[in-house]
PDB file of C-alpha atoms in Angstrom:
ATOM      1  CA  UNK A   1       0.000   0.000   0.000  1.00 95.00           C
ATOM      2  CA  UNK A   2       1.278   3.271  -0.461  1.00 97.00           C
ATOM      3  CA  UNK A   3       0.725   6.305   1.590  1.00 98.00           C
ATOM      4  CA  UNK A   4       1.575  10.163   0.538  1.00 98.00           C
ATOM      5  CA  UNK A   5       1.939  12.410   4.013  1.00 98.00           C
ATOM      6  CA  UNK A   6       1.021  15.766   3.943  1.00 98.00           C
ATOM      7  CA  UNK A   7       1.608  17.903   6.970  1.00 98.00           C
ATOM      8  CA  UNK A   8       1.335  21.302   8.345  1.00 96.00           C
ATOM      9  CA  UNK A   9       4.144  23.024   7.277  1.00 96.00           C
ATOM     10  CA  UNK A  10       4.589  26.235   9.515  1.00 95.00           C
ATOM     11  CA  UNK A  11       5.184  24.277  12.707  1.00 95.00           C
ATOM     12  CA  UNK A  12       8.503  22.635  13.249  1.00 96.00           C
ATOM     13  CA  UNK A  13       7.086  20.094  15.486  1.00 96.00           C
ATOM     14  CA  UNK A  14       4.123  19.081  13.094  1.00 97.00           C
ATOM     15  CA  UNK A  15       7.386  18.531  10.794  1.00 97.00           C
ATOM     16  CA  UNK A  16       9.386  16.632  13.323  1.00 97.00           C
ATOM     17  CA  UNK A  17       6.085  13.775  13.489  1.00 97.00           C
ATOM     18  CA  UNK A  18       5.541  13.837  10.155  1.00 98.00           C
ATOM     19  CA  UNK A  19       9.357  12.383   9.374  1.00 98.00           C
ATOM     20  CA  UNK A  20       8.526  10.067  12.574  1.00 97.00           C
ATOM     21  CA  UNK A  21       5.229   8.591  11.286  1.00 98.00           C
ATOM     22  CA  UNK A  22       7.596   8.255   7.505  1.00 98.00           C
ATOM     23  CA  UNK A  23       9.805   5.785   9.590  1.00 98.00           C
ATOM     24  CA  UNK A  24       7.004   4.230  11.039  1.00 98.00           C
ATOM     25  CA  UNK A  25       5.002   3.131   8.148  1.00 98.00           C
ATOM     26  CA  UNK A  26       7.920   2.439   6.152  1.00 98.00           C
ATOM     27  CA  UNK A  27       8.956  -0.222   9.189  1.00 97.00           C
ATOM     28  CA  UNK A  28       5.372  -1.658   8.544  1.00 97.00           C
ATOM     29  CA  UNK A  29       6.006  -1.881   4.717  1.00 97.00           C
ATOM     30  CA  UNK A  30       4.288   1.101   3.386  1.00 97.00           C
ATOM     31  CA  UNK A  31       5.545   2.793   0.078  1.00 97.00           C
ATOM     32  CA  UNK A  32       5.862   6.047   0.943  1.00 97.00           C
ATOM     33  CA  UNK A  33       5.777   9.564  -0.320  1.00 97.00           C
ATOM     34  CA  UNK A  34       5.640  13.031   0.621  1.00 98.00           C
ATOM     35  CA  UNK A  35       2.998  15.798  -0.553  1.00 98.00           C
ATOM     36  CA  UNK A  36       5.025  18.346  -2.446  1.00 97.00           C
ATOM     37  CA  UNK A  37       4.715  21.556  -0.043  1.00 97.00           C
ATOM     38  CA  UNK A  38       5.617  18.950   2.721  1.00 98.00           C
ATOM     39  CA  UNK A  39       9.122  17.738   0.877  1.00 97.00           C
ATOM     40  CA  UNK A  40       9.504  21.363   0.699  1.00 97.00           C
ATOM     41  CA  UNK A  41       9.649  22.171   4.279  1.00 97.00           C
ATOM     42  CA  UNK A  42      11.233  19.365   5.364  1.00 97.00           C
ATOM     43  CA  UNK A  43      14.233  20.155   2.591  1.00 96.00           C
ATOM     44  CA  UNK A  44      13.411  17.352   0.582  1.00 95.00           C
ATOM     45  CA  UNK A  45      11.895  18.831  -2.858  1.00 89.00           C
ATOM     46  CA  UNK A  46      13.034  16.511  -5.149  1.00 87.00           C
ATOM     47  CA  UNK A  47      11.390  13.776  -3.305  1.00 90.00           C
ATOM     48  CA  UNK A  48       8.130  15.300  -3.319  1.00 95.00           C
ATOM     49  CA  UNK A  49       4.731  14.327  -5.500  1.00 96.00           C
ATOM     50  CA  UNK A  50       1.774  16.279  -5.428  1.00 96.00           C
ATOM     51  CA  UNK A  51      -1.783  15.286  -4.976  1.00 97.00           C
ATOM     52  CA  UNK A  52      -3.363  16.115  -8.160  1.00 94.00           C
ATOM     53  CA  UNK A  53      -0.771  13.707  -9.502  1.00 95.00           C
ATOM     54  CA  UNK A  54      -0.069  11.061  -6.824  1.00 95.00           C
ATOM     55  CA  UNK A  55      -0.708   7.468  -7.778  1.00 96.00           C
ATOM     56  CA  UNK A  56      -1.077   6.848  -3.551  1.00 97.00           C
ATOM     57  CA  UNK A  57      -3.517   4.473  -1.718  1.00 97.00           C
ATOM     58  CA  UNK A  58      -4.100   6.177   1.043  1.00 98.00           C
ATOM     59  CA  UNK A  59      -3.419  10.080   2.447  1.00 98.00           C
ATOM     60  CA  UNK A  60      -2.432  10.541   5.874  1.00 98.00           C
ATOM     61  CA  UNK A  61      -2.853  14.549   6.814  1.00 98.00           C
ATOM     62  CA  UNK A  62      -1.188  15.712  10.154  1.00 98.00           C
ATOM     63  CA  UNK A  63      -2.176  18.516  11.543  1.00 96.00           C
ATOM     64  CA  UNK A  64      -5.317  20.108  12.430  1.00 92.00           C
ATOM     65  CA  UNK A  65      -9.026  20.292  10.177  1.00 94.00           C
ATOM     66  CA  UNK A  66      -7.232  23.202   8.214  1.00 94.00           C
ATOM     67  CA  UNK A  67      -4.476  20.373   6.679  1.00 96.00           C
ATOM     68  CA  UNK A  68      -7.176  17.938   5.982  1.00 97.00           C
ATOM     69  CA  UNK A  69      -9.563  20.355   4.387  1.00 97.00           C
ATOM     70  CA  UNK A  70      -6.180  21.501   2.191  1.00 96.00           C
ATOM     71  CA  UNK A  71      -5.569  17.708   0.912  1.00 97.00           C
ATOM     72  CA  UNK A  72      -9.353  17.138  -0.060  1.00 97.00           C
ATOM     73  CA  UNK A  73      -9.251  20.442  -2.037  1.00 96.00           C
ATOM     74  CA  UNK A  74      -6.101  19.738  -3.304  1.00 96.00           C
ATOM     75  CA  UNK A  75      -7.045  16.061  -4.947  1.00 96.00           C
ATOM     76  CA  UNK A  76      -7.600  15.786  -8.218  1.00 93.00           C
ATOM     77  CA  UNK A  77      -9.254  12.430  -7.320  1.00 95.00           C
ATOM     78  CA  UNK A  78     -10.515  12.118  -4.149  1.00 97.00           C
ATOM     79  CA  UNK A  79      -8.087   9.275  -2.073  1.00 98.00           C
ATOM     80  CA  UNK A  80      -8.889   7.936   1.030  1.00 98.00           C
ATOM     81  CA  UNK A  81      -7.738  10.213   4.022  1.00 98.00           C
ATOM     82  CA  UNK A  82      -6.640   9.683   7.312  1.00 98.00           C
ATOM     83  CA  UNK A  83      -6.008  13.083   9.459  1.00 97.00           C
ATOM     84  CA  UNK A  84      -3.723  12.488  12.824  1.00 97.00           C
ATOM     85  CA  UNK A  85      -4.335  15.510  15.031  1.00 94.00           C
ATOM     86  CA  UNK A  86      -1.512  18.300  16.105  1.00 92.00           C
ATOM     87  CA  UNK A  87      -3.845  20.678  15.789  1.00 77.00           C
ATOM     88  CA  UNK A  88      -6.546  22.118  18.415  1.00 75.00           C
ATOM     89  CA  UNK A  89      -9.441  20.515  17.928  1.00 73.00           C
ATOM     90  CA  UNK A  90     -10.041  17.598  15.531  1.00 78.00           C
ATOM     91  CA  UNK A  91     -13.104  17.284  14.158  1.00 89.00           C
ATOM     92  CA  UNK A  92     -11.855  15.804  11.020  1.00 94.00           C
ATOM     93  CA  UNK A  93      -8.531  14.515  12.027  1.00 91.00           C
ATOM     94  CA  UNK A  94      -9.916  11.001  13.652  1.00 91.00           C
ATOM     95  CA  UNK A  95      -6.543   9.788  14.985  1.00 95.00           C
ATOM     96  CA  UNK A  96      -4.578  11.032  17.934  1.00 93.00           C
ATOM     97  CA  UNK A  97      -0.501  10.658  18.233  1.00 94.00           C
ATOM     98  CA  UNK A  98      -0.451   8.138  20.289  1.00 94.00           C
ATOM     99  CA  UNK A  99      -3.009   6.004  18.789  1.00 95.00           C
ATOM    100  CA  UNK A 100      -1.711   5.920  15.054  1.00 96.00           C
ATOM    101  CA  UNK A 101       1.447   3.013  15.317  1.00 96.00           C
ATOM    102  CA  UNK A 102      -1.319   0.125  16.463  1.00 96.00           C
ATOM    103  CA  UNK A 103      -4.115   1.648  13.613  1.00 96.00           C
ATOM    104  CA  UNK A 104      -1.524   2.049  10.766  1.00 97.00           C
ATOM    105  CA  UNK A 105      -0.033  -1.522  12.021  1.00 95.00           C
ATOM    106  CA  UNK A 106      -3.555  -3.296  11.068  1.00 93.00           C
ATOM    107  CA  UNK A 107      -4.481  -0.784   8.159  1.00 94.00           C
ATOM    108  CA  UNK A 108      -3.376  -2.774   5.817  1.00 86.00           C
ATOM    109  CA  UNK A 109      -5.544  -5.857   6.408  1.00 86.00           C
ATOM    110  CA  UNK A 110      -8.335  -4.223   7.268  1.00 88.00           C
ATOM    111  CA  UNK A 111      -9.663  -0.956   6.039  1.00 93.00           C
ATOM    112  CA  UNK A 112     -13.180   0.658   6.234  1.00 95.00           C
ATOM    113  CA  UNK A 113     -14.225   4.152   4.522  1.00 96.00           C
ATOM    114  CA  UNK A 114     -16.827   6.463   5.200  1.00 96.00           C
ATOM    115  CA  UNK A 115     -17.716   8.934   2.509  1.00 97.00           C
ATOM    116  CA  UNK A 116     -19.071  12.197   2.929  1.00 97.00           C
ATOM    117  CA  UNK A 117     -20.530  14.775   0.557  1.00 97.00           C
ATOM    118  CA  UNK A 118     -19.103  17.600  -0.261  1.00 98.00           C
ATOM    119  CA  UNK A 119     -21.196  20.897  -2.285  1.00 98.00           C
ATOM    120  CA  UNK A 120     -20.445  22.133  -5.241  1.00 98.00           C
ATOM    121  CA  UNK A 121     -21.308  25.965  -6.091  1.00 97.00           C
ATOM    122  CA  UNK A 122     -21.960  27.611  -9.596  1.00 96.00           C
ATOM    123  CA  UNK A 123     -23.301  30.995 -10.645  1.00 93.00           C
ATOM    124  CA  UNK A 124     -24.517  32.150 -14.024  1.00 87.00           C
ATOM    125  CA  UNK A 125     -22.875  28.917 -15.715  1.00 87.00           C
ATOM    126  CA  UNK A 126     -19.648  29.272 -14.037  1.00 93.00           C
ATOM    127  CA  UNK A 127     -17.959  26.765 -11.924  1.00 95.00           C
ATOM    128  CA  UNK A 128     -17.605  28.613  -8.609  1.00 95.00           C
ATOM    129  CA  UNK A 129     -15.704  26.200  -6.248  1.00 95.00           C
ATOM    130  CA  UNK A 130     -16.097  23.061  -4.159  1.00 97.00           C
ATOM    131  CA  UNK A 131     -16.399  22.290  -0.204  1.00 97.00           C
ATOM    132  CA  UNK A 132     -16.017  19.425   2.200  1.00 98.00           C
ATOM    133  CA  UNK A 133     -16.820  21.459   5.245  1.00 98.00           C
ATOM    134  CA  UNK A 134     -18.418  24.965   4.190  1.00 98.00           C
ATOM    135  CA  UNK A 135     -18.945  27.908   1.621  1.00 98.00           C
ATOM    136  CA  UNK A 136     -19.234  31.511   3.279  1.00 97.00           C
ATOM    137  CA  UNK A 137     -20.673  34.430   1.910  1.00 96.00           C
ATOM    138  CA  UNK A 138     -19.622  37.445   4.088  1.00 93.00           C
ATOM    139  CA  UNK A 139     -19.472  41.263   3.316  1.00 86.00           C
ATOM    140  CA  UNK A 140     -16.197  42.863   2.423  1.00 79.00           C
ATOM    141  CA  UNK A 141     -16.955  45.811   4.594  1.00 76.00           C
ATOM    142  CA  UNK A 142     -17.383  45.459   8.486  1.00 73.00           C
ATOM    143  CA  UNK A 143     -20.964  45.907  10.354  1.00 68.00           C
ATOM    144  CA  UNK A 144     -22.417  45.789   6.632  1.00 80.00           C
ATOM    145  CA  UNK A 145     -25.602  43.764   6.194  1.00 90.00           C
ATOM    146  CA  UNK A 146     -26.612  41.573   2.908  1.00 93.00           C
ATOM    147  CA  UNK A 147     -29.451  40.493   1.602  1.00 94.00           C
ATOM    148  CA  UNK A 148     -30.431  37.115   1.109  1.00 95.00           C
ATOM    149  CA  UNK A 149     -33.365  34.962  -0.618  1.00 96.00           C
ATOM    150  CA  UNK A 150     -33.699  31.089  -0.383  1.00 97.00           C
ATOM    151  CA  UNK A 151     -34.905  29.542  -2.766  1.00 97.00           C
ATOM    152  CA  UNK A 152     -35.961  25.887  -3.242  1.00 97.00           C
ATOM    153  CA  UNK A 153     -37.279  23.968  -5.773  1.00 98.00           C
ATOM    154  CA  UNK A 154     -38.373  27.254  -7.261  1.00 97.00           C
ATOM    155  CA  UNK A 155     -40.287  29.025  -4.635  1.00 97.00           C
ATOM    156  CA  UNK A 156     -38.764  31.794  -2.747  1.00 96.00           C
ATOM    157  CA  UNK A 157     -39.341  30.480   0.804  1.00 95.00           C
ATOM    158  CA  UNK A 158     -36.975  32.845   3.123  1.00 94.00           C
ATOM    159  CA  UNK A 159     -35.587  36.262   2.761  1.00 94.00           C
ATOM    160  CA  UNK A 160     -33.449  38.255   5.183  1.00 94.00           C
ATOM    161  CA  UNK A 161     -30.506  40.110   5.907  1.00 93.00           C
ATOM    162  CA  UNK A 162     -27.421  39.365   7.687  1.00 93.00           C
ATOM    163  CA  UNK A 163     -23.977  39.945   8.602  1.00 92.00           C
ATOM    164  CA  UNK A 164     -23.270  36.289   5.745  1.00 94.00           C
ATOM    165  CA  UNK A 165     -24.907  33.207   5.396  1.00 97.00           C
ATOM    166  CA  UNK A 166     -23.232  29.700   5.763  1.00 98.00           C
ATOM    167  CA  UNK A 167     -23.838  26.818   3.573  1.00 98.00           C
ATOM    168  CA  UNK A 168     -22.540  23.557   5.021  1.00 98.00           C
ATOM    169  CA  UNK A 169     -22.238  19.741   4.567  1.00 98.00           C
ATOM    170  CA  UNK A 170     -22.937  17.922   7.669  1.00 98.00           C
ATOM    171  CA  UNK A 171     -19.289  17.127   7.898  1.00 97.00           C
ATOM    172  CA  UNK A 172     -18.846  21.014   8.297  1.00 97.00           C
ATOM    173  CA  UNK A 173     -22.026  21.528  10.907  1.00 97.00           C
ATOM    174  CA  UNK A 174     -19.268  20.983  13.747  1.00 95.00           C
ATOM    175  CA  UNK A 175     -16.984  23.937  12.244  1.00 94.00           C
ATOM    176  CA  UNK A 176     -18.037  27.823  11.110  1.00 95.00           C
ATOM    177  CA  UNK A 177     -21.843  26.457  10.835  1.00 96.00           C
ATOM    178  CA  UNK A 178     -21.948  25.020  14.822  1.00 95.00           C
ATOM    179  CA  UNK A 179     -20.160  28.866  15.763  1.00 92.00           C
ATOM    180  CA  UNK A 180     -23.000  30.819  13.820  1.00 93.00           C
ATOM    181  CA  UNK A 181     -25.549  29.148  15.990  1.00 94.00           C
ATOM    182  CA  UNK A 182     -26.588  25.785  13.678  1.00 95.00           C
ATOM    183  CA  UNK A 183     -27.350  22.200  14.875  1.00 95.00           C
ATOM    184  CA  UNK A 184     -24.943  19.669  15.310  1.00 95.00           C
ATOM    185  CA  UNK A 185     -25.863  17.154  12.182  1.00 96.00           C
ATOM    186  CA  UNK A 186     -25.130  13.738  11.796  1.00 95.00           C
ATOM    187  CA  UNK A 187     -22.360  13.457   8.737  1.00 94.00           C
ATOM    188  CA  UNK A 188     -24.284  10.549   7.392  1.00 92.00           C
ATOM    189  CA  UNK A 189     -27.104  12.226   5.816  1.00 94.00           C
ATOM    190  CA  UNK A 190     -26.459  14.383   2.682  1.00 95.00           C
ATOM    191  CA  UNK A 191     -27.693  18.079   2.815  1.00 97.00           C
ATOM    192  CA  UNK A 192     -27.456  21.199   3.094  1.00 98.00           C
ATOM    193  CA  UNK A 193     -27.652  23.645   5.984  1.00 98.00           C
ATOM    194  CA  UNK A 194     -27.494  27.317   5.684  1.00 98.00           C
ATOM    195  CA  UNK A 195     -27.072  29.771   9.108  1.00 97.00           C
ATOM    196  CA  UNK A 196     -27.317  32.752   8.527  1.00 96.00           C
ATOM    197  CA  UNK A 197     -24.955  34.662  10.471  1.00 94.00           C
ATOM    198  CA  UNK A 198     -26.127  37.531  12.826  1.00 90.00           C
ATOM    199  CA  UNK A 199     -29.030  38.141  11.519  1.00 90.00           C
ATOM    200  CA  UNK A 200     -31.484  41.119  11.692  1.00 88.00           C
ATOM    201  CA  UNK A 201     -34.503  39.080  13.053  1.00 86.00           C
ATOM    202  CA  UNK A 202     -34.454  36.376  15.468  1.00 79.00           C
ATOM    203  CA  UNK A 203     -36.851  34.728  12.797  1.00 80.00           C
ATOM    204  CA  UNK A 204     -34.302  34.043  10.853  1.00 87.00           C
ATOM    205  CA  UNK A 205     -33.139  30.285  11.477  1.00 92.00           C
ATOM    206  CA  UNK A 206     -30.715  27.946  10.233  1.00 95.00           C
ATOM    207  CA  UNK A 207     -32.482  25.111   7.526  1.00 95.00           C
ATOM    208  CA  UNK A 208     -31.288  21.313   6.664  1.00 97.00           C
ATOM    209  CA  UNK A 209     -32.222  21.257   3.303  1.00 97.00           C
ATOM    210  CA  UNK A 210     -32.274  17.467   1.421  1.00 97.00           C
ATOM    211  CA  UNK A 211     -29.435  17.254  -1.118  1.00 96.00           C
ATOM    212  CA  UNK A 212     -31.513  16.401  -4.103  1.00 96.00           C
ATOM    213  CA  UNK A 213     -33.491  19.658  -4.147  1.00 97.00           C
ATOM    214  CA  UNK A 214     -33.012  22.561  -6.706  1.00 97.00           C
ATOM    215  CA  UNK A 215     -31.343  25.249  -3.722  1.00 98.00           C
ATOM    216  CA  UNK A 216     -30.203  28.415  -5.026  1.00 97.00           C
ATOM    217  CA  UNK A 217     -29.181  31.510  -2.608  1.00 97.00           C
ATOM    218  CA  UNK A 218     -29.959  34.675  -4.411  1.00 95.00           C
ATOM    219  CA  UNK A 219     -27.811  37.639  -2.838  1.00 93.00           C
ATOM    220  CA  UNK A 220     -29.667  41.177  -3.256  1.00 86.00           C
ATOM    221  CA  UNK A 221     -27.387  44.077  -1.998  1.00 78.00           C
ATOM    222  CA  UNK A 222     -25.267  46.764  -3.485  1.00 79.00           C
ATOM    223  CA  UNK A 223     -22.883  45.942  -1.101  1.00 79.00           C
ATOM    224  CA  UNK A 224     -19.312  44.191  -1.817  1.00 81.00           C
ATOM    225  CA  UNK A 225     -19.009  40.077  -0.562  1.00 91.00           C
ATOM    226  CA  UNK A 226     -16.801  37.385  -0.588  1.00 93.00           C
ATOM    227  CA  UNK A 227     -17.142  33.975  -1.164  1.00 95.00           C
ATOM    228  CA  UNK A 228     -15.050  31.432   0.911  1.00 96.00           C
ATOM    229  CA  UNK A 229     -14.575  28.270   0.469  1.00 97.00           C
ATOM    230  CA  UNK A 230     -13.301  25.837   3.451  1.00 96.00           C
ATOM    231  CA  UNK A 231     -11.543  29.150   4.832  1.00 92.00           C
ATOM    232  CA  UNK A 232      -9.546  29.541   1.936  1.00 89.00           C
ATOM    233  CA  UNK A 233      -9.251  32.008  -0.912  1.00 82.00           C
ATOM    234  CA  UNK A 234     -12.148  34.076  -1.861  1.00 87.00           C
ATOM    235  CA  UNK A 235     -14.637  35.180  -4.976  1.00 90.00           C
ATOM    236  CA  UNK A 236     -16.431  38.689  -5.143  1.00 90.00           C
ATOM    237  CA  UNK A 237     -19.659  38.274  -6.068  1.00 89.00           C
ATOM    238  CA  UNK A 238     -22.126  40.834  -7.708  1.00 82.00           C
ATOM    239  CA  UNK A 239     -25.684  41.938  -6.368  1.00 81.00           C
ATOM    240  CA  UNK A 240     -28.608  40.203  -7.692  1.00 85.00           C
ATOM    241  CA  UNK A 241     -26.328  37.033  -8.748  1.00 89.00           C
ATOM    242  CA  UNK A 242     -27.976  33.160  -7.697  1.00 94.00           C
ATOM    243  CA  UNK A 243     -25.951  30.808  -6.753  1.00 96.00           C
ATOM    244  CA  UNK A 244     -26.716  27.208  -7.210  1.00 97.00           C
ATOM    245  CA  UNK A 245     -26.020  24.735  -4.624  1.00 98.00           C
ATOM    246  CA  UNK A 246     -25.236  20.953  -5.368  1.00 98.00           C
ATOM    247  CA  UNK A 247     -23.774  17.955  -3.747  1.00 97.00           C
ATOM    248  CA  UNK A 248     -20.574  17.772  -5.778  1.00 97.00           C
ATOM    249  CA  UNK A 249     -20.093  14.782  -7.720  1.00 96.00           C
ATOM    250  CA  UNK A 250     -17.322  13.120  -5.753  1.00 96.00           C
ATOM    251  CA  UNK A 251     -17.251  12.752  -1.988  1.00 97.00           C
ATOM    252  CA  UNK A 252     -14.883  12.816   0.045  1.00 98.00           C
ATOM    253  CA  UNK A 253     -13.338   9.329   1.060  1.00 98.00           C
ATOM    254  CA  UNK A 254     -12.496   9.237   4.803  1.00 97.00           C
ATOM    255  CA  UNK A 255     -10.531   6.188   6.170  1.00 97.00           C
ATOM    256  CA  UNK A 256     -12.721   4.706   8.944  1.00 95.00           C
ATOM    257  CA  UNK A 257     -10.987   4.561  12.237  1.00 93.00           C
ATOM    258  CA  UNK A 258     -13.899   3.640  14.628  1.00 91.00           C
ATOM    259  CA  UNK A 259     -14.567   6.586  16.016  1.00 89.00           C
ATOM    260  CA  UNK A 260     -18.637   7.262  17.436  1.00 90.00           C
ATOM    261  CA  UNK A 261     -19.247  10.362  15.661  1.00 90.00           C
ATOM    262  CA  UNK A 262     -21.705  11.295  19.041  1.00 89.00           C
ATOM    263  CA  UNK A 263     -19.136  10.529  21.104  1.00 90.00           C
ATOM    264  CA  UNK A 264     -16.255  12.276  18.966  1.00 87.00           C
ATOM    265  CA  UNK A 265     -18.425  15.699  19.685  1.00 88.00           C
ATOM    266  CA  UNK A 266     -18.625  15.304  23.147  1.00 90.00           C
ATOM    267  CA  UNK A 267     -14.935  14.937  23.498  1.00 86.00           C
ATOM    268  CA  UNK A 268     -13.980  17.700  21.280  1.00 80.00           C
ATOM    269  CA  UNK A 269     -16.503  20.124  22.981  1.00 83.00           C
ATOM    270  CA  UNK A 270     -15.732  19.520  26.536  1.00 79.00           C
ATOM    271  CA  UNK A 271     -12.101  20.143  25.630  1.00 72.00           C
ATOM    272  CA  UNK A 272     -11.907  23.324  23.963  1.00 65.00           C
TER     273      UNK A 272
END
């Protein structure tokens, strides 16, 4: 089996692991390789492969939710992923230090996945980006409210204004979504849930929305905003525009590692 690593690359420690756990799975007989940014850091360019290319197995991201949100976007086919956590919470990064030699040990002969939807976002006929966790529409200019209208399967069913509006997977209801006030969702059903983020009346609530239905957000303000995908990079959008929401057509591919999702949340939460 071969595994690619991919770590967070801006703290020396996360780097010092990363060349551990490289030992350790090539003592268990693992081809290994290192994600490109990742041979960078650790000096080792030449050695490196990069996702969109990589012929791998399996990914192993160590780090925190932001590294294994980075190797999902950064697949050009979607690999089964395995995040260890050296990060702060964990939501998505299932393994802890210490537990990873006796799970990567009996990987090989056994290995469940889980897959989980991610949404796909166009406007006007153009491809507007993908998420595993959440797309944000926020205002470029502080204590500036937008406009938004919901609209499903063709009938305008909710309009109000807010600070932005979130648009998550379950996967991403424990991340910006579970901060803006939403439900905790179970990441085995596929929808959508929008929270709209400070908004002008309490009325306003977060909605699950079933994946197969014809969602579009229509955003009606003169007002500059950003779209944000998993926290990273950003696309102005223009007043009046609708945006189409859809599960994407791949999902992500999560390596099982017996976690209770229920009892995962409980753990993370009474720890931050």
């Amino acid at each position: 089996m071969k595994a690619i690593l991919i770590s967070r690359i801006d703290i020396p420690e996360v780097l010092a692991y990363t060349t551990e756990m490289e030992r350790l799975l090539l003592s268990y007989g693992y081809h290994v390789a290192l994600e490109g940014s990742t041979a960078i850091a650790l000096g080792r360019a030449g050695e490196g492969e990069w996702l969109d290319e990589t012929d791998a197995d399996i990914v192993v991201a160590i780090g925190g939710d932001g590294t294994v949100l980075l190797a999902v976007r950064r697949m050009k086919r979607q690999i089964p992923i395995i995040g260890i956590n050296k990060g702060h919470v964990g939501f998505l990064a299932d393994l802890e230090a210490a537990e990873a030699p006796a799970f990567f040990r009996d990987l090989q002969r056994k290995m469940r996945l889980e897959m989980r939807m991610r949404i796909s976002l166009n406007a006007g006929g153009e491809h507007l980006g993908e998420a595993l966790n959440e797309a944000v529409i926020v205002t470029e200019r502080p204590a500036k409210m937008l406009r938004f209208t919901i609209i499903i399967d063709g009938i305008e069913v909710e309009e109000f204004r807010a600070d932005g509006l979130v648009i998550a997977t379950p996967t991403g209801s424990t991340a910006y979504a579970m901060s803006g006030g939403g439900p905790i969702v179970d990441p085995k059903f596929d929808g959508f849930l929008l929270v709209p983020l400070a908004p002008y009346m309490l009325s306003s609530r977060p909605h699950f929305i079933e994946s197969s239905r014809d969602l579009k957000i229509r955003l009606e303000s003169d007002k500059p905003a950003q779209l944000v995908f998993d926290g990273r990079g950003s696309t102005t959008l223009l007043d009046g525009v609708d945006i189409a929401v859809k599960r994407a057509d791949a999902s992500a591919i999560f390596i099982d590692a017996g976690k209770n999702f229920f009892l995962k949340v409980r753990e993370k939460l009474r720890n931050l």
